[in-house]
Short mmCIF file of C-alpha atoms in Angstrom, two decimals:
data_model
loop_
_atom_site.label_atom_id
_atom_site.label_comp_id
_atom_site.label_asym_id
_atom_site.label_seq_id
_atom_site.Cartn_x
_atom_site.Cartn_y
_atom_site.Cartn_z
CA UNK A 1 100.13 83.38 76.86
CA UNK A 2 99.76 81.30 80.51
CA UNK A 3 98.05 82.96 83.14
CA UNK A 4 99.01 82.76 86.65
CA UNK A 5 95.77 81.60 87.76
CA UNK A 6 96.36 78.52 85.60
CA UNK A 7 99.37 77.25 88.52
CA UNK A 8 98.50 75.51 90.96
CA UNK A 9 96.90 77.87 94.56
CA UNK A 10 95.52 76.03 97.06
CA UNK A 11 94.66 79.15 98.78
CA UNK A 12 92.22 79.48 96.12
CA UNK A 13 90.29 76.23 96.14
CA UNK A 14 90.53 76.63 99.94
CA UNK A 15 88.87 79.83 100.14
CA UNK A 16 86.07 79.31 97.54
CA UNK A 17 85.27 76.22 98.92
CA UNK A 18 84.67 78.51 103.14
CA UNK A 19 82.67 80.85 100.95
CA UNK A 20 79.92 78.48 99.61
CA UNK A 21 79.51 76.12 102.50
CA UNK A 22 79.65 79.57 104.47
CA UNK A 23 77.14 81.22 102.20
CA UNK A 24 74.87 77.95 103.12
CA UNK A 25 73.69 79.50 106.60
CA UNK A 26 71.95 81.90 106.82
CA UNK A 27 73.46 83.38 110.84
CA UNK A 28 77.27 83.84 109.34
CA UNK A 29 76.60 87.34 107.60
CA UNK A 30 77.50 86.21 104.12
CA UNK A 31 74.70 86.11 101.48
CA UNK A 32 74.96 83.49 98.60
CA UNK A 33 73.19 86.24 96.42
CA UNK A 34 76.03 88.39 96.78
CA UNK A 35 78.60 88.22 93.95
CA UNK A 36 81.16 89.84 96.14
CA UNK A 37 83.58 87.38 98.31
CA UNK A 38 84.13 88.46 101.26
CA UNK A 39 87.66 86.57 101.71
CA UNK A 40 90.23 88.68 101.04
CA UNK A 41 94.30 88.57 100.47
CA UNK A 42 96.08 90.60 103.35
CA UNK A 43 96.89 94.29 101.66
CA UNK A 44 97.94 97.52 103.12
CA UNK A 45 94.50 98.44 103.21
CA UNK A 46 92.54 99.44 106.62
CA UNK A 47 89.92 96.53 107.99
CA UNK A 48 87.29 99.71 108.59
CA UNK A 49 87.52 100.81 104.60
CA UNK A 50 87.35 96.89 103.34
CA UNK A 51 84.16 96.75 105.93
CA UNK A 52 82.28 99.44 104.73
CA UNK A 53 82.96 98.55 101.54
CA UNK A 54 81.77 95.04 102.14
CA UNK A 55 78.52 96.51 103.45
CA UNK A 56 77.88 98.63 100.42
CA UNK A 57 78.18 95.81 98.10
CA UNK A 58 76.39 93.22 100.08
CA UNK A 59 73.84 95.17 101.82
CA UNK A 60 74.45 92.73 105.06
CA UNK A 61 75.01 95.18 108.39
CA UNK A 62 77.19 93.10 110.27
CA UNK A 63 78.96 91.34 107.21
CA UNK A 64 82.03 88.66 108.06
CA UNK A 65 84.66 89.72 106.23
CA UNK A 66 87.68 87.34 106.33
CA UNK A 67 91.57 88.26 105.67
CA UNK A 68 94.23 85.42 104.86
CA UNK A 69 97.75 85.19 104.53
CA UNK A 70 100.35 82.24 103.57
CA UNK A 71 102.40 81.81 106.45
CA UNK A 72 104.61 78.93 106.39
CA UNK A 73 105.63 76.15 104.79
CA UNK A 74 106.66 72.66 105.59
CA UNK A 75 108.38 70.19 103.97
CA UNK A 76 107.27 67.32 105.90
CA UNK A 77 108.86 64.13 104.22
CA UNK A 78 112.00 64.04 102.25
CA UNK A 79 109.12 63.41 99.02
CA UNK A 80 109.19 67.10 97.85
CA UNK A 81 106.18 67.38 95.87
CA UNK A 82 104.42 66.38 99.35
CA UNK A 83 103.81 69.93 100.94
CA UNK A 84 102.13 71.50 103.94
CA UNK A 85 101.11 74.79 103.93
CA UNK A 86 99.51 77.11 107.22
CA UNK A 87 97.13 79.95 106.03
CA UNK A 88 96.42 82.76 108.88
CA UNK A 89 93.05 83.65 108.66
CA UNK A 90 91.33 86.85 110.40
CA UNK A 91 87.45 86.56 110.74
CA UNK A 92 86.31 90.14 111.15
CA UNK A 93 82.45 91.15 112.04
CA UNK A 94 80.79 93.66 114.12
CA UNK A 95 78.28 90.85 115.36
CA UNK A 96 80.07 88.13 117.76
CA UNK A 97 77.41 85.70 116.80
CA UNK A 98 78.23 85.39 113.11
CA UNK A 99 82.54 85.01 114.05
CA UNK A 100 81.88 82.39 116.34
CA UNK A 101 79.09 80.56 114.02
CA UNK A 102 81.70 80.76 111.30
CA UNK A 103 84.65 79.24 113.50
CA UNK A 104 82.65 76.66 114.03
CA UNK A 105 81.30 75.26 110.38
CA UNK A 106 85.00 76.74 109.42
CA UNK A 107 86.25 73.91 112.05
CA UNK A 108 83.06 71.37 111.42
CA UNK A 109 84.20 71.42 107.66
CA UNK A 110 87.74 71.68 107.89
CA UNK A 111 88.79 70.44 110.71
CA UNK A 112 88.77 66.36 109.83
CA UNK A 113 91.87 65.48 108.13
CA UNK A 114 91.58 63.27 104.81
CA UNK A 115 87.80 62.78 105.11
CA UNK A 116 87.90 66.99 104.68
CA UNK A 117 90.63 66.60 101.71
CA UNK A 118 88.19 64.11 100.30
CA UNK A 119 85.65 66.08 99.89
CA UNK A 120 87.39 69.32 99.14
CA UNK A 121 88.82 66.88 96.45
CA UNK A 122 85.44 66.03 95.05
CA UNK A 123 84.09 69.53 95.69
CA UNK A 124 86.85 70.87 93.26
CA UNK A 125 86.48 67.63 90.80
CA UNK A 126 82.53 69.07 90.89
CA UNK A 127 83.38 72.47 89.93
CA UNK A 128 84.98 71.84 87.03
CA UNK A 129 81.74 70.75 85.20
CA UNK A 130 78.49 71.91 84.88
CA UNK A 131 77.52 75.57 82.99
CA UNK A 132 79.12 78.08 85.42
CA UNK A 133 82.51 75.74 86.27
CA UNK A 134 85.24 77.99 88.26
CA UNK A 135 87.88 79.50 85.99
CA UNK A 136 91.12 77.82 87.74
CA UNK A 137 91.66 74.70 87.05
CA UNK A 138 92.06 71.89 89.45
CA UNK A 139 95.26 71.20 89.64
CA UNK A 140 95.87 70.69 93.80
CA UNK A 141 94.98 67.52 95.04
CA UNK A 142 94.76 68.35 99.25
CA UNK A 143 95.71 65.03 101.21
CA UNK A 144 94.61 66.28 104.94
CA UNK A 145 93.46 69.57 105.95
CA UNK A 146 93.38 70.42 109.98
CA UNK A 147 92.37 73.85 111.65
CA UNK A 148 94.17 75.42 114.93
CA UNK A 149 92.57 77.94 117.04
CA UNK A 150 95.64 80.79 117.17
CA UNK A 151 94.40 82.38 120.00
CA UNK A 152 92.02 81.26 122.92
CA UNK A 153 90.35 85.03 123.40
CA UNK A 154 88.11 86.60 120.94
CA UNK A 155 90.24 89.78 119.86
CA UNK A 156 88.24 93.37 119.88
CA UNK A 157 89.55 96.22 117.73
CA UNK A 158 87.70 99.82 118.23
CA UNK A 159 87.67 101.39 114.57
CA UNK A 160 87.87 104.90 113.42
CA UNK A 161 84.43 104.42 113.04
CA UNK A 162 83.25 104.06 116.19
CA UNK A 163 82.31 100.44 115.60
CA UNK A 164 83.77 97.54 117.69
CA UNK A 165 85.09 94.55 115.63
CA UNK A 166 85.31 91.30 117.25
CA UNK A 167 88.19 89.01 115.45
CA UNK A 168 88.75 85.25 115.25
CA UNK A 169 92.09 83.98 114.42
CA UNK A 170 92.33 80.89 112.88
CA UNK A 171 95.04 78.90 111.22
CA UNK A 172 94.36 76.43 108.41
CA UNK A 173 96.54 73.58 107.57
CA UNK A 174 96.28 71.50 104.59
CA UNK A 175 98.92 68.94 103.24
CA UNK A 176 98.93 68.56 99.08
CA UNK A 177 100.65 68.08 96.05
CA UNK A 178 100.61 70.13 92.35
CA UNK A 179 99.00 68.03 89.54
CA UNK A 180 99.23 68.10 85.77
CA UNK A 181 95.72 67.15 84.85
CA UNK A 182 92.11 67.51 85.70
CA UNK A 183 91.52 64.37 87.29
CA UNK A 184 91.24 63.11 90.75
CA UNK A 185 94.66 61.41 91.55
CA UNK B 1 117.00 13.01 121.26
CA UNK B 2 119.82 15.06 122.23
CA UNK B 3 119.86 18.93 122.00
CA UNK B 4 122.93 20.91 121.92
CA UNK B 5 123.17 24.90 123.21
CA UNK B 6 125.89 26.91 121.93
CA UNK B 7 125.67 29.16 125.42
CA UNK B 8 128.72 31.00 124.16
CA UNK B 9 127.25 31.85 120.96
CA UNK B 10 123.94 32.84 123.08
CA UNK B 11 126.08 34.84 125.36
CA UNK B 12 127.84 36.94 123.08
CA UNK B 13 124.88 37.92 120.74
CA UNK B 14 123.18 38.75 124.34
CA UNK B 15 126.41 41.07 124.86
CA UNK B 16 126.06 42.79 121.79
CA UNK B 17 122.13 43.25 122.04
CA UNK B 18 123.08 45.36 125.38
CA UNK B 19 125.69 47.10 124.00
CA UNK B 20 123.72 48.10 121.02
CA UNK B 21 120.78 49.41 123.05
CA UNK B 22 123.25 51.06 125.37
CA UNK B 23 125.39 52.70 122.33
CA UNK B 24 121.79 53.73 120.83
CA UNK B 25 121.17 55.97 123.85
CA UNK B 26 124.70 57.21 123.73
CA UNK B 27 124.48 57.77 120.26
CA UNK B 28 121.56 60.22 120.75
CA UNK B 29 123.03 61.81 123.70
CA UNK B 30 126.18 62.89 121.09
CA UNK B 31 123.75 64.02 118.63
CA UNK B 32 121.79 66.11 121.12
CA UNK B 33 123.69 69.59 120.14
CA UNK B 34 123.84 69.28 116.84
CA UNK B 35 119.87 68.35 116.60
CA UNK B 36 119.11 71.36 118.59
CA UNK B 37 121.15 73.51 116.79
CA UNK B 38 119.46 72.65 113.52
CA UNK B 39 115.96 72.97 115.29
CA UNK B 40 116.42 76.19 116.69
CA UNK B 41 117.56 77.30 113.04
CA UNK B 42 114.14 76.12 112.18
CA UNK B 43 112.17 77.54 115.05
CA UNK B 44 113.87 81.01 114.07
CA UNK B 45 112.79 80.72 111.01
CA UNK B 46 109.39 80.19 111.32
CA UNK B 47 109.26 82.36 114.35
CA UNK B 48 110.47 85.16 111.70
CA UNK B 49 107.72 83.83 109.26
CA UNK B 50 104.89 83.72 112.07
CA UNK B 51 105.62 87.34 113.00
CA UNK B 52 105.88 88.85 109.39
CA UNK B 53 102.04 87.38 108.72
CA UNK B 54 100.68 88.57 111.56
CA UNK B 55 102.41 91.87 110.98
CA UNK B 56 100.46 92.11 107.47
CA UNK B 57 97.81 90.53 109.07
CA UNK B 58 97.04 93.06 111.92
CA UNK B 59 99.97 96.21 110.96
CA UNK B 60 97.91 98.45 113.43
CA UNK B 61 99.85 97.27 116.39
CA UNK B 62 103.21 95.76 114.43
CA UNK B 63 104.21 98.51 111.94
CA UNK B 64 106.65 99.43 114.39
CA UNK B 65 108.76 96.47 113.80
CA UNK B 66 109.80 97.35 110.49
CA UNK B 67 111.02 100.06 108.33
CA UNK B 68 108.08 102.65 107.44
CA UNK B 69 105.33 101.09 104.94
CA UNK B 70 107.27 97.77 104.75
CA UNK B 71 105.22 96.01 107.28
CA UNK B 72 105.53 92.54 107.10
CA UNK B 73 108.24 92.62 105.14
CA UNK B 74 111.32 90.72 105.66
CA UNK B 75 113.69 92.43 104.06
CA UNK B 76 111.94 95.41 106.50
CA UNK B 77 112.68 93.83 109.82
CA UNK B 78 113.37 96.11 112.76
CA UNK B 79 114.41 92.84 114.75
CA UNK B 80 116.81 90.58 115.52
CA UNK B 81 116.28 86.62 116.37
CA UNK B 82 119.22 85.06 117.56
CA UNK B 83 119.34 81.73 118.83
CA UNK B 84 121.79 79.63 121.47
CA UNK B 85 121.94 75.89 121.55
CA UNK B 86 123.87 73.11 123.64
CA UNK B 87 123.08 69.84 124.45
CA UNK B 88 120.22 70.80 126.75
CA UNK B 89 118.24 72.80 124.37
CA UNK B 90 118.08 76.11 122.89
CA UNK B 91 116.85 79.37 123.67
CA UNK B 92 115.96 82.01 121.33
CA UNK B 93 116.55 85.66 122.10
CA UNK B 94 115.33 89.21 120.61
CA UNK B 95 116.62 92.23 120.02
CA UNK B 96 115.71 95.75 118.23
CA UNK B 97 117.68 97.11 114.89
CA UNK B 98 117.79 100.84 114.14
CA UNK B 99 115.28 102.52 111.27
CA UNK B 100 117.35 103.58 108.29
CA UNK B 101 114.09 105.33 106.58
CA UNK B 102 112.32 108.75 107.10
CA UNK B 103 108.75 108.54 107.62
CA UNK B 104 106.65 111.01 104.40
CA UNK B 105 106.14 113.24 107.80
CA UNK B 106 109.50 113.45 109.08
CA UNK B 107 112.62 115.15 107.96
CA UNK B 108 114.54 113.29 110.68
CA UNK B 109 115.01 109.28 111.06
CA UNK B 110 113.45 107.91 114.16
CA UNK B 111 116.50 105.82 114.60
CA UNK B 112 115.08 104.13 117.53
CA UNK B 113 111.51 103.73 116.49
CA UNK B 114 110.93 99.86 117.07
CA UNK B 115 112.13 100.03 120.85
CA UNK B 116 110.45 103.25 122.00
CA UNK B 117 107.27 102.05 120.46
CA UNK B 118 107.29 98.69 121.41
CA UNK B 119 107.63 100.12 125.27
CA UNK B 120 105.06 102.70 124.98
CA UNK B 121 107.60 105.70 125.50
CA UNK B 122 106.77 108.85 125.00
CA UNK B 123 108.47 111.27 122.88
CA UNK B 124 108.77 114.45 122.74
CA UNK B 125 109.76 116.50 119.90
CA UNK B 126 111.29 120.35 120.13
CA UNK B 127 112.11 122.48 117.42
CA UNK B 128 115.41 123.06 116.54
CA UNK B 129 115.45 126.40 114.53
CA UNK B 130 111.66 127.17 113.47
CA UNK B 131 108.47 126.12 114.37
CA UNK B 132 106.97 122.15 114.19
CA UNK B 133 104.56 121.73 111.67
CA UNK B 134 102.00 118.66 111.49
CA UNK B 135 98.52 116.91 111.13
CA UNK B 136 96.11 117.03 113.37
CA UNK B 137 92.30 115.21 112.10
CA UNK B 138 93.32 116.59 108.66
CA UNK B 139 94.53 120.30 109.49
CA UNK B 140 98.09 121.58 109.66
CA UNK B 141 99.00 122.58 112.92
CA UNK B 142 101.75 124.90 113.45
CA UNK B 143 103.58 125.66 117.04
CA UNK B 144 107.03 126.74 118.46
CA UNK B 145 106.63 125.15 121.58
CA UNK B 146 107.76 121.53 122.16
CA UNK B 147 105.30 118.67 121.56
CA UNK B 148 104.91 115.34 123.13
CA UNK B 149 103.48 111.99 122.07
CA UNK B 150 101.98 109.75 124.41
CA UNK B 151 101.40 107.04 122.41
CA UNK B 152 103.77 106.84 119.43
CA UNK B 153 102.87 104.63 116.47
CA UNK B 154 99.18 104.09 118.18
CA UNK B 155 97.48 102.85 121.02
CA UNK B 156 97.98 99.40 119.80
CA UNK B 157 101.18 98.77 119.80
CA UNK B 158 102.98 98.82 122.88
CA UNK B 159 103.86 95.49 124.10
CA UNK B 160 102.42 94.02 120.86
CA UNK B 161 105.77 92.67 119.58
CA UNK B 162 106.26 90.79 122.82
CA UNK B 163 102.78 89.20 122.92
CA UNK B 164 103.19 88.20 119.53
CA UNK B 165 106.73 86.45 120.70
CA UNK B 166 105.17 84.99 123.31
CA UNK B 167 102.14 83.22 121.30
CA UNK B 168 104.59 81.56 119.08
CA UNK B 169 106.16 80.03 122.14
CA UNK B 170 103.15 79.46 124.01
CA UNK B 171 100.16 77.92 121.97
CA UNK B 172 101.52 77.85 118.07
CA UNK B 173 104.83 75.57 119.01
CA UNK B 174 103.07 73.10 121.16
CA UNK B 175 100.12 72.92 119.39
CA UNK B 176 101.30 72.89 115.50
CA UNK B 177 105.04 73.75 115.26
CA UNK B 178 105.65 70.30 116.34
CA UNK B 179 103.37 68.26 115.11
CA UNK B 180 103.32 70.34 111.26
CA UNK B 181 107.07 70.12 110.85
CA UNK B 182 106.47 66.33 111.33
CA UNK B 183 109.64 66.74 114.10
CA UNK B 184 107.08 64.60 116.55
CA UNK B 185 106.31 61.92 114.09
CA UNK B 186 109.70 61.07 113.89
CA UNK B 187 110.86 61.05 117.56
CA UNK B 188 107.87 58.89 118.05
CA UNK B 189 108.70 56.35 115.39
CA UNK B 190 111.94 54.55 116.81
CA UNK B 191 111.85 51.54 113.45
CA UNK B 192 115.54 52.76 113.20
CA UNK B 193 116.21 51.23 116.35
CA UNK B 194 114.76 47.68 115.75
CA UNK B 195 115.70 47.65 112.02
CA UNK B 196 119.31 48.19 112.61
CA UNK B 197 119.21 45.43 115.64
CA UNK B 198 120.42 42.32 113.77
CA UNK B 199 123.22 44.36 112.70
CA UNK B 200 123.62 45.68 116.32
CA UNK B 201 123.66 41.48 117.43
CA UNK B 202 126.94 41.55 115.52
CA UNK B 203 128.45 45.11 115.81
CA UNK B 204 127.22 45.83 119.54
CA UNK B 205 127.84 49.22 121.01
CA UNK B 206 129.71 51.44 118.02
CA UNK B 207 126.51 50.16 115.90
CA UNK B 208 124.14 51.24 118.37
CA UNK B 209 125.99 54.33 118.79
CA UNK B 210 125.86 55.03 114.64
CA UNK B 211 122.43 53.97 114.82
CA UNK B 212 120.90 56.21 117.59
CA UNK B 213 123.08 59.46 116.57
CA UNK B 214 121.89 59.11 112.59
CA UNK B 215 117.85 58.73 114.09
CA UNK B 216 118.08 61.81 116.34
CA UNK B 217 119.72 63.83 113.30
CA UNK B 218 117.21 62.81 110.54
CA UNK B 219 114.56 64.69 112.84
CA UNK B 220 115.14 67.59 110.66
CA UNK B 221 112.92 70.59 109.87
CA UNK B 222 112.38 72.08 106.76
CA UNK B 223 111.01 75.51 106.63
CA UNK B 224 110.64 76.71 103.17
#
């Protein structure tokens, strides 16, 4: 029986591929020993409960936590398997310092058009060998990937918790097409 | 040697060059109302899009827009987009639907829940028979007297709807509506015109006229 995680998501080799470059600093508030990743589908769920929860599982205090959403899509050329999709993304933390370090390697790795859906590309190509390869396989093949500030301010929510949350909004745009096989074409 | 110039040959294909240029602009000028038409269907769209993500995204302060714990959903809306067009350009306006749903806390449909929220109204709430009964930190509260809300649906949300309006028109359209849709790569790429100008040597003006009102309607957006 086919799985859904078998069609092709670019949301998902999009956000794997923030987490590990993320995980690569050490000032972000995301720890590469930490199973848990902490970039998360949109859900009817509070920010304050997926925060503490983050914390408990990670053991970071001021954690980023991240929460996406597909927003829109384009249809750019009258070649239909070309599309262009805009994901939303929320960077939560209670430190200011790790949501504006992560906009930044966020827009240092993102933000360069093909040469970032090159190596995305090869990124994904990568994780499909070796002993601990990712379970979806690669079946996106990104063409050009930009990233748009959403807002100029830094957002602050007060929590129930007494904490103050400064949020980064952030919108990711990537152009791509489905693909059959394994390969990088 | 002797070289002959067929001037009248020269001067008609001249003739035609003007009147196909000419026609070209006219052509776009006819096609102005139907292209913004089309575009404003597409901004409305998107607009509707934009505003249902960021409603999931942050439902603190845009619950209000939409029937009770259906936020971001658009079959949910508690808004109207309607859009106007001529051959100027278009203009999209906003208005508030009624709530058909009861809240789990309610007995009585806040009918009017999206407007009075969005403005920050308060409301205040009598009994009609017995006493009001409701939630306070976790305990049931019980009184006979009137009660009113300051801040109904949260601090957050009054005047959020608007702002969120407002960003769509004021940084996301100019700085990826445009260029994402790929509407600005085509007004910028005119090949139509110089492609279709031999034909436009021969056909002159209604050429130019076919020529520049086809270009400005292929500038389509498609919103999926």
């Amino acid at each position: 029986m086919p799985k859904t995680i078998d069609l092709p998501y670019p949301p998902y080799w999009i956000n794997q591929y923030i987490y590990e470059k993320l995980a690569e600093y050490e000032d972000i508030g995301i720890s590469s020993a930490s199973t848990l990743n902490p970039i998360f589908a949109t859900s009817p769920t509070n920010i304050d409960e997926v925060y503490k929860d983050v914390i408990q599982a990670t053991t970071i205090s001021e954690p980023l936590v991240i929460i996406y959403d597909k927003m829109i899509t384009f249809r750019p050329t009258k070649f239909y398997p070309h599309k262009r999709e805009q994901l939303v993304y929320f960077l939560y933390s209670t430190s200011l310092a790790n949501v504006n370090n992560a906009n930044i390697v966020i827009s240092q790795i993102l933000d360069r058009e093909d040469a970032a859906a090159q190596d995305l590309n090869q990124w994904a190509l990568e994780k499909q060998k070796g002993t601990n390869p990712l379970p979806m396989p690669y079946n996106v093949l990104f063409h050009n990937i930009k990233v748009y500030q959403a807002q100029e301010s830094r957002d602050l929510l007060d929590l129930a918790s007494a904490r103050t949350m400064f949020i980064n909004k952030l919108i990711i745009e990537y152009d791509y097409h489905a693909k059959n096989d394994s390969t990088y074409k | 040697m002797i070289t002959t110039l067929n001037m009248k040959d020269f001067d008609s294909k001249m003739n035609n060059f003007i009147e196909y240029s000419i026609g070209f602009l006219d052509g776009i000028h006819s096609a102005k109302p139907v292209f913004f038409k089309e575009l404003s269907y597409g901004v409305v769209l998107a607009l509707s899009k934009y505003i249902d993500s960021m409603a999931r995204m942050d439902p603190q302060a845009l619950h209000h827009i939409y029937e009770w714990y259906q936020t971001g959903s658009p079959e949910a809306r508690l808004f109207n987009l309607k859009s106007t067009s001529n051959s100027s350009g278009f203009m999209v306006t906003s208005s508030f639907k009624q709530s058909k749903t009861l809240s789990k806390d309610s007995h009585q449909i806040f009918a009017n829940k999206a407007m009075v929220m969005e403005n920050g109204m308060p409301v205040t709430i009598t009994p009609k028979k017995d006493v009001l009964a409701f939630e306070i930190d976790g305990e049931m509260v019980f009184t006979k007297k009137s009660v009113t809300v300051a801040n109904p649906g949260g601090s957050r949300v009054k005047g959020s709807y608007e702002q969120t309006f407002n960003s769509f028109f004021d940084n996301y359209f100019s700085q990826s509506f445009l260029l994402s849709s790929g509407l600005l790569n085509h007004l910028e790429d005119v090949s139509t015109y110089k492609n279709n100008l031999k034909q436009g040597s021969l056909g002159g003006r209604s050429v130019g006229i076919k020529t520049g009102y086809q270009w400005l309607l292929n500038a389509n957006i498609v919103v999926e």
